[in-house]
CSV table of N, CA and C in Angstrom, one decimal:
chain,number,residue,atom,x,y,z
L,1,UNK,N,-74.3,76.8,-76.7
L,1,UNK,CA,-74.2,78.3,-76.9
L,1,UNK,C,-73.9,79.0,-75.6
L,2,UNK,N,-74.4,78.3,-74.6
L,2,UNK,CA,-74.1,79.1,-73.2
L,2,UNK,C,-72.5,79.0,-72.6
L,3,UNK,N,-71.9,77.7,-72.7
L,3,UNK,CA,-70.9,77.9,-72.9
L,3,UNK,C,-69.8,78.2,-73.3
L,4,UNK,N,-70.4,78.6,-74.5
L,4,UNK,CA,-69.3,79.1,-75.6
L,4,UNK,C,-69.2,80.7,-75.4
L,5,UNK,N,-70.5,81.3,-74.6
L,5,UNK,CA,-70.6,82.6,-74.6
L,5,UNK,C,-69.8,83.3,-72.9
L,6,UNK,N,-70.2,81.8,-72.3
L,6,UNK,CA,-69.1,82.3,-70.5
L,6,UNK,C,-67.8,82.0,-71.0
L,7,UNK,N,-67.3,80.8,-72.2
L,7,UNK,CA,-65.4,81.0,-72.4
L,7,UNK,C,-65.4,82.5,-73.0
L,8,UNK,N,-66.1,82.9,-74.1
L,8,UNK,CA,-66.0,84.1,-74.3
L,8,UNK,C,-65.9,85.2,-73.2
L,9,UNK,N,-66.5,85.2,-72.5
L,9,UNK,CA,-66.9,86.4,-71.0
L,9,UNK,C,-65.4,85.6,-70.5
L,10,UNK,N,-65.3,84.9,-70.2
L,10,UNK,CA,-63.6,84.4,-69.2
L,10,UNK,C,-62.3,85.1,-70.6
L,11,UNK,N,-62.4,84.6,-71.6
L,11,UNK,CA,-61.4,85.2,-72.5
L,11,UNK,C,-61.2,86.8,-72.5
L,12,UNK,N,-62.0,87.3,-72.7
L,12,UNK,CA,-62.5,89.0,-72.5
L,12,UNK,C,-61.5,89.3,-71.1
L,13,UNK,N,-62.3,88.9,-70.1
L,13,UNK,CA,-61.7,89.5,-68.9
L,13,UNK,C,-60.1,89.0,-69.2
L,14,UNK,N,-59.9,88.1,-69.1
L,14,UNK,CA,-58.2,87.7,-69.3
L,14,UNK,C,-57.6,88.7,-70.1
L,15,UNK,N,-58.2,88.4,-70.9
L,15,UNK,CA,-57.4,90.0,-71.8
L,15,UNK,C,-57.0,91.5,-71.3
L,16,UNK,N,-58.4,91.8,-70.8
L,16,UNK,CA,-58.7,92.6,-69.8
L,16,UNK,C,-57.1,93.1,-69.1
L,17,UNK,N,-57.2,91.7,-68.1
L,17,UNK,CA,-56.1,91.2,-66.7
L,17,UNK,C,-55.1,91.7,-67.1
L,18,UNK,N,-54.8,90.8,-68.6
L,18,UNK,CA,-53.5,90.9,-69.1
L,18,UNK,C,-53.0,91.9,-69.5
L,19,UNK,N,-53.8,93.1,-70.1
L,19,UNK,CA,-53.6,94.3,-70.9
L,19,UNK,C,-53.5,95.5,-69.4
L,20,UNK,N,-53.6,94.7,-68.3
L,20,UNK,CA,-53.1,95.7,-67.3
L,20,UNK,C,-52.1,95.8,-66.5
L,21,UNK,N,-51.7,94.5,-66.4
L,21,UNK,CA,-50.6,93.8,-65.3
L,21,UNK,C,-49.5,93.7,-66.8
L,22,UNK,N,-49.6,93.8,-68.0
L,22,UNK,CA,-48.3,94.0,-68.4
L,22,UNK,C,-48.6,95.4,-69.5
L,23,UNK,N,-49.0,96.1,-68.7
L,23,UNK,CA,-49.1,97.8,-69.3
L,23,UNK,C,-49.7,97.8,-70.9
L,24,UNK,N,-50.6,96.9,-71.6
L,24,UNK,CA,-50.6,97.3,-72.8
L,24,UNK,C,-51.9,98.6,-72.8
L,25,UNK,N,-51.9,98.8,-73.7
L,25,UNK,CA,-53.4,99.9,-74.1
L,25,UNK,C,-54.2,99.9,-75.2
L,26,UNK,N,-55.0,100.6,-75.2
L,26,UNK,CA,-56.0,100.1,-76.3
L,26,UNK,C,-55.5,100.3,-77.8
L,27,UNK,N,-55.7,98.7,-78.4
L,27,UNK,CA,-55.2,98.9,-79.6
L,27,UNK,C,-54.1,98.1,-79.7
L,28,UNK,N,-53.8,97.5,-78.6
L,28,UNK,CA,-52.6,96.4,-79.1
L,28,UNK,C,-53.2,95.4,-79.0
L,29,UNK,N,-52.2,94.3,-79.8
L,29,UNK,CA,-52.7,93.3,-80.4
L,29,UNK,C,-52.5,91.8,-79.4
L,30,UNK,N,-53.7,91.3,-79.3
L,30,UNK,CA,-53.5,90.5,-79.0
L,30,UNK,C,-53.9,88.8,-80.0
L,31,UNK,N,-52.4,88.6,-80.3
L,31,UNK,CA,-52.1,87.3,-81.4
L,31,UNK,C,-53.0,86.2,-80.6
L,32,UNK,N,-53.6,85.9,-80.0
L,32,UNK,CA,-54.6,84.6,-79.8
L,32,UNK,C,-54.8,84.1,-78.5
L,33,UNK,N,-56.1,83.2,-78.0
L,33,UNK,CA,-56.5,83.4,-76.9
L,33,UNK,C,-55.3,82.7,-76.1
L,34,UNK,N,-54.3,81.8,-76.6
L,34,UNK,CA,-53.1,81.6,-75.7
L,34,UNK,C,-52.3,82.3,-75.3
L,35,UNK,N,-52.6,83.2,-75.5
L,35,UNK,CA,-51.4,84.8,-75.2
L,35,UNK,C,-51.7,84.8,-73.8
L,36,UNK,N,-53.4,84.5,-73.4
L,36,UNK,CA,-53.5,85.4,-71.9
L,36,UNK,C,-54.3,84.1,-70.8
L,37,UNK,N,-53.1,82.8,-71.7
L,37,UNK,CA,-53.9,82.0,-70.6
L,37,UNK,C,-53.4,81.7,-69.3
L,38,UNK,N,-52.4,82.6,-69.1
L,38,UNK,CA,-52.4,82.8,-67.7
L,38,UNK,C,-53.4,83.4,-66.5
L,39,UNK,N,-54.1,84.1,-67.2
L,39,UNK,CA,-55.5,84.8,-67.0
L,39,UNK,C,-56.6,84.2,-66.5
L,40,UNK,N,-56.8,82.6,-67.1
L,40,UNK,CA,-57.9,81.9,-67.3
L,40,UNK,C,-57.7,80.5,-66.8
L,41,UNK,N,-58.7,80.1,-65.8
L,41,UNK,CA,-58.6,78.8,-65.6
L,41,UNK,C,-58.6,77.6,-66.8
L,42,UNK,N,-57.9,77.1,-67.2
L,42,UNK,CA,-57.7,76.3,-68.4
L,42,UNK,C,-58.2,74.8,-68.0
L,43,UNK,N,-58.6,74.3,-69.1
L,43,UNK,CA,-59.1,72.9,-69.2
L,43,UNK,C,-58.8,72.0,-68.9
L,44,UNK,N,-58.9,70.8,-68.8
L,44,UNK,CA,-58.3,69.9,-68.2
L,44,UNK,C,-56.8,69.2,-69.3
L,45,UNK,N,-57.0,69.4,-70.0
L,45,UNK,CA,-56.1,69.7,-70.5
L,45,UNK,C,-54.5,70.4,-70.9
L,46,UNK,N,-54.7,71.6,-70.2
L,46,UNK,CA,-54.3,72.6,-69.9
L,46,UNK,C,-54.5,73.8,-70.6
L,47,UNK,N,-55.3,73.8,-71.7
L,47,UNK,CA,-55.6,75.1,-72.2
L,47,UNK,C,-56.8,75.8,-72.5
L,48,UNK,N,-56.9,77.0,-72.8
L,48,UNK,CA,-57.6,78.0,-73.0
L,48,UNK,C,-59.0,76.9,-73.9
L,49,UNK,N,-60.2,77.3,-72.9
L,49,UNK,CA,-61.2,76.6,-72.9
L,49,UNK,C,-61.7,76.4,-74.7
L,50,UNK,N,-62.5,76.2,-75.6
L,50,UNK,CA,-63.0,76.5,-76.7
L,50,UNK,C,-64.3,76.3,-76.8
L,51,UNK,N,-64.7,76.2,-78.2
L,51,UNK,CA,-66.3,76.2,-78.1
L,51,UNK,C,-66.7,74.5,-78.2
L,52,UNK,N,-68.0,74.3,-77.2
L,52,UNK,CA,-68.2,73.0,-77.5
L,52,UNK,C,-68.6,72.8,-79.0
L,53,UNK,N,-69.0,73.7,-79.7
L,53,UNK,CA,-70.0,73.2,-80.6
L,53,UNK,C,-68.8,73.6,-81.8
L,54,UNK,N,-67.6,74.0,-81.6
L,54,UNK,CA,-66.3,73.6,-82.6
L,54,UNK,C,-66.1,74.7,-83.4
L,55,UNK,N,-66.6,75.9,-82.8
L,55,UNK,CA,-66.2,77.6,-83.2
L,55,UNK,C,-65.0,77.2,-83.0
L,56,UNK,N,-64.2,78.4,-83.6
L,56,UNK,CA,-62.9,78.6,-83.6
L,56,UNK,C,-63.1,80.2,-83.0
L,57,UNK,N,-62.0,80.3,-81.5
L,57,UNK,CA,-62.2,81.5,-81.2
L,57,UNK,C,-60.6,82.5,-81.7
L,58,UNK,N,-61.2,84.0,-82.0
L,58,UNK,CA,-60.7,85.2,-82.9
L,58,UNK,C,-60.0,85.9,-81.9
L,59,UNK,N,-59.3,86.5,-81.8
L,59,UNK,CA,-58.9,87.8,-80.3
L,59,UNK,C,-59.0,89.3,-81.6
L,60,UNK,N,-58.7,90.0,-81.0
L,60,UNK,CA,-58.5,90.8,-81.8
L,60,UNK,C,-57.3,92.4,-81.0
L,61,UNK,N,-57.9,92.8,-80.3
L,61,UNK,CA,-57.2,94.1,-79.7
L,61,UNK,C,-57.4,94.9,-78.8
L,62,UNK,N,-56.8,95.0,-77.9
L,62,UNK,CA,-57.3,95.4,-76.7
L,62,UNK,C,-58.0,96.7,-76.6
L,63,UNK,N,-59.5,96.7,-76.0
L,63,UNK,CA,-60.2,97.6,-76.0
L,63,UNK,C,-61.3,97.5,-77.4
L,64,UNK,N,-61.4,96.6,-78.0
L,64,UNK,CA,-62.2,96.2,-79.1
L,64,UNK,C,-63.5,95.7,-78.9
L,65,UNK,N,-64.4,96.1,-79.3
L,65,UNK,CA,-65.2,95.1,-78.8
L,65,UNK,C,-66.4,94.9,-80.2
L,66,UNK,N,-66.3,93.1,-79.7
L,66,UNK,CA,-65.5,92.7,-78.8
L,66,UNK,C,-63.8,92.3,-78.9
L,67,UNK,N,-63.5,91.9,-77.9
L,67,UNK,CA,-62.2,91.6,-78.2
L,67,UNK,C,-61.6,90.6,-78.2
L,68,UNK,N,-62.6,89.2,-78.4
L,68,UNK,CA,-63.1,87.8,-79.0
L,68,UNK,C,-63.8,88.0,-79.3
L,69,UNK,N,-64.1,86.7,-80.4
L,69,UNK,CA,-65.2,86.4,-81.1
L,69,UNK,C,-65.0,84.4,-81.5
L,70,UNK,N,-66.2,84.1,-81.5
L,70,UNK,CA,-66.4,83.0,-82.2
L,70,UNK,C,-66.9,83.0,-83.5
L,71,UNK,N,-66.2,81.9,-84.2
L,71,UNK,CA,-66.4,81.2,-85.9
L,71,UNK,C,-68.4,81.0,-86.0
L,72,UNK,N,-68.9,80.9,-84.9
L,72,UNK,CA,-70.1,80.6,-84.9
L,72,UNK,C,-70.9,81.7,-84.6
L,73,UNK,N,-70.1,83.0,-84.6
L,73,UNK,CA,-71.0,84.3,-83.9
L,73,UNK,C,-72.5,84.7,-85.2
L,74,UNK,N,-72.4,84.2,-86.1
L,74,UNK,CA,-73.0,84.8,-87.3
L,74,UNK,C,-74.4,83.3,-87.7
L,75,UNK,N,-74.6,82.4,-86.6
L,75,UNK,CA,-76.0,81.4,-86.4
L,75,UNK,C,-76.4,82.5,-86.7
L,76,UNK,N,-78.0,81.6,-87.2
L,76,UNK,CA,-79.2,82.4,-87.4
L,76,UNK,C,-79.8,81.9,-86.2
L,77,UNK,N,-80.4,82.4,-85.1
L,77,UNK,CA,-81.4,81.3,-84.0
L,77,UNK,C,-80.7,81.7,-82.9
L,78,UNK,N,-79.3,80.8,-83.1
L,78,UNK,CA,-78.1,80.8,-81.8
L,78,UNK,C,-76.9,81.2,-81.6
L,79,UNK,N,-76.7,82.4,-82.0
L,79,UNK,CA,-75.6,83.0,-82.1
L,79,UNK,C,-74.7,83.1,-80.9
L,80,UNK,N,-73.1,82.6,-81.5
L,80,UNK,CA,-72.1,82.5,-80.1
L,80,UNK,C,-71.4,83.9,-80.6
L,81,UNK,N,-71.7,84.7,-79.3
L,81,UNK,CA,-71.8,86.0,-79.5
L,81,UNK,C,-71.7,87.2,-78.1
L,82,UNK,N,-70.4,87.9,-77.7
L,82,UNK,CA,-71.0,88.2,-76.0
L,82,UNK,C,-72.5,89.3,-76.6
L,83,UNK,N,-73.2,89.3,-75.7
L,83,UNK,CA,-74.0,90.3,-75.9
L,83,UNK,C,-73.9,91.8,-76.0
């Protein structure tokens, strides 16, 4: 859960980054967390981190909040969820 909630906090900010350095404003869309993985230290792999526990992460629009979300945000106990 904990690090499903700091890739969340790193995707956020990226968005953030990204919605300033290419002028968007609140309310545009951001189609998925690969849009802003120039933003984010990426995996060893090379991409945008995910959840260990196999959430699938949501984007939604800049200035939203949030403006990710995890498939697992709705646990009863342990919710992957920013605060």
């Amino acid at each position: 859960q904990n690090t499903c909630i700091n890739n969340l906090h790193q995707i956020d900010g990226a968005i953030n980054e990204w919605a300033l350095e290419t002028g968007q404003s609140n309310g545009a869309t951001v189609a998925s967390p690969a849009v802003v993985s120039a933003y984010i230290k990426l995996n060893s792999s090379g991409s945008v981190p995910g959840c260990p526990a196999g959430g699938a992460y949501t984007t939604s629009t800049v200035g939203a909040n949030p403006q990710v979300s995890c498939s697992l945000s709705t646990l009863s106990g342990t919710p992957h969820r920013l605060p």
